[in-house]
């Protein structure tokens, strides 16, 4: 009974009635108004009641204005005009005072009449058949096919399809742009999706034509970006087309003049885009992609461009993918790559150039891996804590920042499921079952052994993220383009200088090893640390303590160079700095000469972030005069 | 005298007054009189009030039992009515015919006054001789329930004005005592033995309603509200809808024109109570001298007393819920010929035809029987079937015979359904039905599907490769060689072939739609108050049947064609023939809108479901109401007869399907499972499976064979109608199939027992 009392009817207050009557020019006494108000309420209820039967007979759940008007008409009351719109009328309150009103926008009739975008006629009412076949027990059997009659395209759609495909694959770039834009925003072409997907799957037949491939990829992009399309299982098909562009040794890549690298980069970018926006549509997509990437990577028969594709693909999928697939695989892969890079025969020139591309791509990937890893450590921790990745690393490993981890499935789960497929052919890659997160320092050390100083450049910026005000970071670093992939932190990305950009985006400059003119003084200024190596195969530097499961072809040279030195934690502010004597030039290989300092945690008080930030970009860029920082506390022990 | 009534009726029509609502106008040549419904309905038919659609006082005249005195009275009433409506010519004719003198004619003032005061006297005896009154009633009831009405003459016999009807409430009592009275009775009923409590609790609701209305009528607004708040929570939940309406009504002025209120007022709420329980109640009221309550019971309640065990709560709950209580037992006593008509003998060029014919007696089969005097000798007559000629049916045309042969051939390939062999379901989804799909029908041979839309259009689709074609224009037709063999093909205009056709003509949502059995016609009923007949040869409107002056909710063709039935907001169902612009029968008696109408397979009966939560079965022959079935707790929106004509299923907004035995007029099953209004019901061709489709986007299949088998009908239950429903609806549910977002509004079994369903996708 109590709840019945609460269920009151809507009531029209007598003030409203008085107001109405006044607007009609009639004065009403309070008493009269109250009576009228009550009667109005009753009549309203009555009309509502009888309007509900029109709703019921129209077999609807929603009472419409139309129903109400019918009820009024049948009780000989004038219908209310002006509310016949099909869509719901917004009912809004006014914040001040308890006033509610129906929004009644004014419509500019002139504009409406002269509008050029006349809405197209609604689709025709039609009947469509679905059959549920039941077996004897009443269980549903697989659905029959829909009769083709109801699925055929309308004339308009067919025309649209022809025009768009012709425009995109045709010669006119302007027309293409228009078509792509429309594809990106057209809400009525859902029926054409399978056809477009089919066209896109034609990448395999035009692998000789970079231009066409590019256009098809653009088409993919437009489709993916179209908010009105539900891609559904077509995602799989699109992904396979994109993967083809990333991984396959395209016919176009035979000619070194063809810039198929850019195509792969773009495709990888697209892959990550599809994956991040539509990855949830297909279950297991992430791991299928990872699997195929890993397969390519671990297949030594594949050309380097395929490997390159795999690396950029992994990079595009995020640092976790890199950590999971590329990193364990690196030691095995390195030997192959090294062999290529060390072959200086003329016949190998082209392959070597390709090898450098791969090298660069791997470098970029692992750099970001390190950075993001450090970031993921520092993010959950307090600033002070995060400043010490060396000590705090292990504790923070399990904590992953949500934005950086791939969305569809937890990694651990997949690691088990796919593990069996992932036994690297050579057994070189770390099997996924055994995969355990490598602590950051260990990882760093291992990677450092491959890449030397070129790695440390970028890593150093990671942990200081929190401390550096953005203004300080706006160093005139000539970053030409951001590296592809979901760069989670713009700051880190921005600080990634030239090298990254070179590797990824402008590969053409990159036919040979790093083109930087290494200042000869570098080697000299690192007394005892840097030695000229006669064999570049020994260009791997490792920390003494690191235990690497990979091959150790460079054994003897390893211990000669102490690479990094972690000073013991000091009392006072948790400063963390170490020096790196970079591996220096091999005589025949003129490139890869780096020096850097790795100081992930500048004590906030001891060093103004500004000076710190100032020197950062320069460190990797040996081409620039570096004298300014000679006196810096954080700089190398080299008189730069 | 009979001629007089014809005249009356005639006058009635030409004067273009609202149609006769109460009492069926029986145009049959032999009878020619306005049918009365006394035995069934008491005063329940008296819908006389200004707002009730199309009602006039004429209906009231049909109420009186036969007898010279009543005849006289009736005549007077008619005269009065005519005079009031300024039909002086008719008055003169009537006088002459009846041989009434002017003096008598002038006296009705006093006569009606007498009647009025008679009614009033009943209500003013509050403090009078209650005991004698009681004894009179108690004697009267067991003797003949119909007579109980006699002490209380129908209100407003001659003065059907609303005011008079309402004035019955004018009895003055102390408003403060009402809660006391009610509470007293409540305490008493709570204290009686368990077996009586359930029965006596039935009294609460009608008492509550009438006491509340009395309070409101006498301007005790505050007390009424208090009374409502105090006791409305005690009422059964299935009355919530009515209570809501009541609670909004707090002023005397509101009572005028409120249909629900008038339903309460003009009809007696029927209760079935065992003799023991009734004695208890009577004794209590006598002891307490509780006249207020007693008066209400006497005036507004009809207590149907039976001998035997008091009913249990579940038994009562199963049957109650309708607007006016349960049906009186004797309302369902008429014999109903539910058997099927004999099949016509058609020479079928198939050998297995003999088999078919033999099967027919053993198992029920949905076939179109057709009376055929030639072949009737060969087969035995079903004892429950009506005579072949009971109502005239159209002759079979050659094309009908062909169709029947096709039907039989198809039926031979029919899949035998059962709990272990369910039908596949084919769903016709209406896409882009922005206009709002309101009705669907599929032809018997499943070749055409039609939809009625809220935008007043009717659309017909062909679901076979055969396209819809129009007949050529008259000019073109004259050029056709009429002797050629393919003349039927030649008359079609190939240029007009299309998959669908749109029929324009209505001016309101099309709520009901029905194909004729021969697929030549289509009926549609609409909010605009008309039923239209369309030709499917020319795709034009042939006739607009005007009679319902209010929205027509449903219409259906007879299984033999020619006749059709319609029902609407005016609470009347009408029987029409396609070649008559006026209805042949009017079935009046429902207390609220007639929401759905169905023909019995033998075409002799019509079932109507109503918003008053009852189902009535009407005899087409004489217009009588032969069954009143109560038990639903919400407006009924779907009905279906089993193919053997023996059973009926009904679905309502309460989401329950009820099964009925027509012969006994009993509820024999309750199928629970749906969560929303059931808009579609259909038996399989052999009646083994019932399919139900609902607003809740599901199609459910029920094992009716089992449901019908489980029912045990001994003589006692058959006599009293007090049946124990088996609680097995979950066992009977064979399957539930959901659509994505499409309410199911039509179901159809093809001749081979494939289930077709239809609805509009509702994004």
Short mmCIF file of C-alpha atoms in Angstrom, two decimals, chain B residues 36 263 353 396 492 604 671 735:
data_model
loop_
_atom_site.label_atom_id
_atom_site.label_comp_id
_atom_site.label_asym_id
_atom_site.label_seq_id
_atom_site.Cartn_x
_atom_site.Cartn_y
_atom_site.Cartn_z
CA UNK B 36 -32.50 -10.78 -26.61
CA UNK B 263 -19.05 -1.06 -17.15
CA UNK B 353 -7.53 -40.09 -52.21
CA UNK B 396 -18.11 -24.35 -54.81
CA UNK B 492 -3.74 -10.55 -67.02
CA UNK B 604 -21.20 -21.59 -37.78
CA UNK B 671 0.55 -21.99 -21.12
CA UNK B 735 10.67 -24.95 -28.09
#
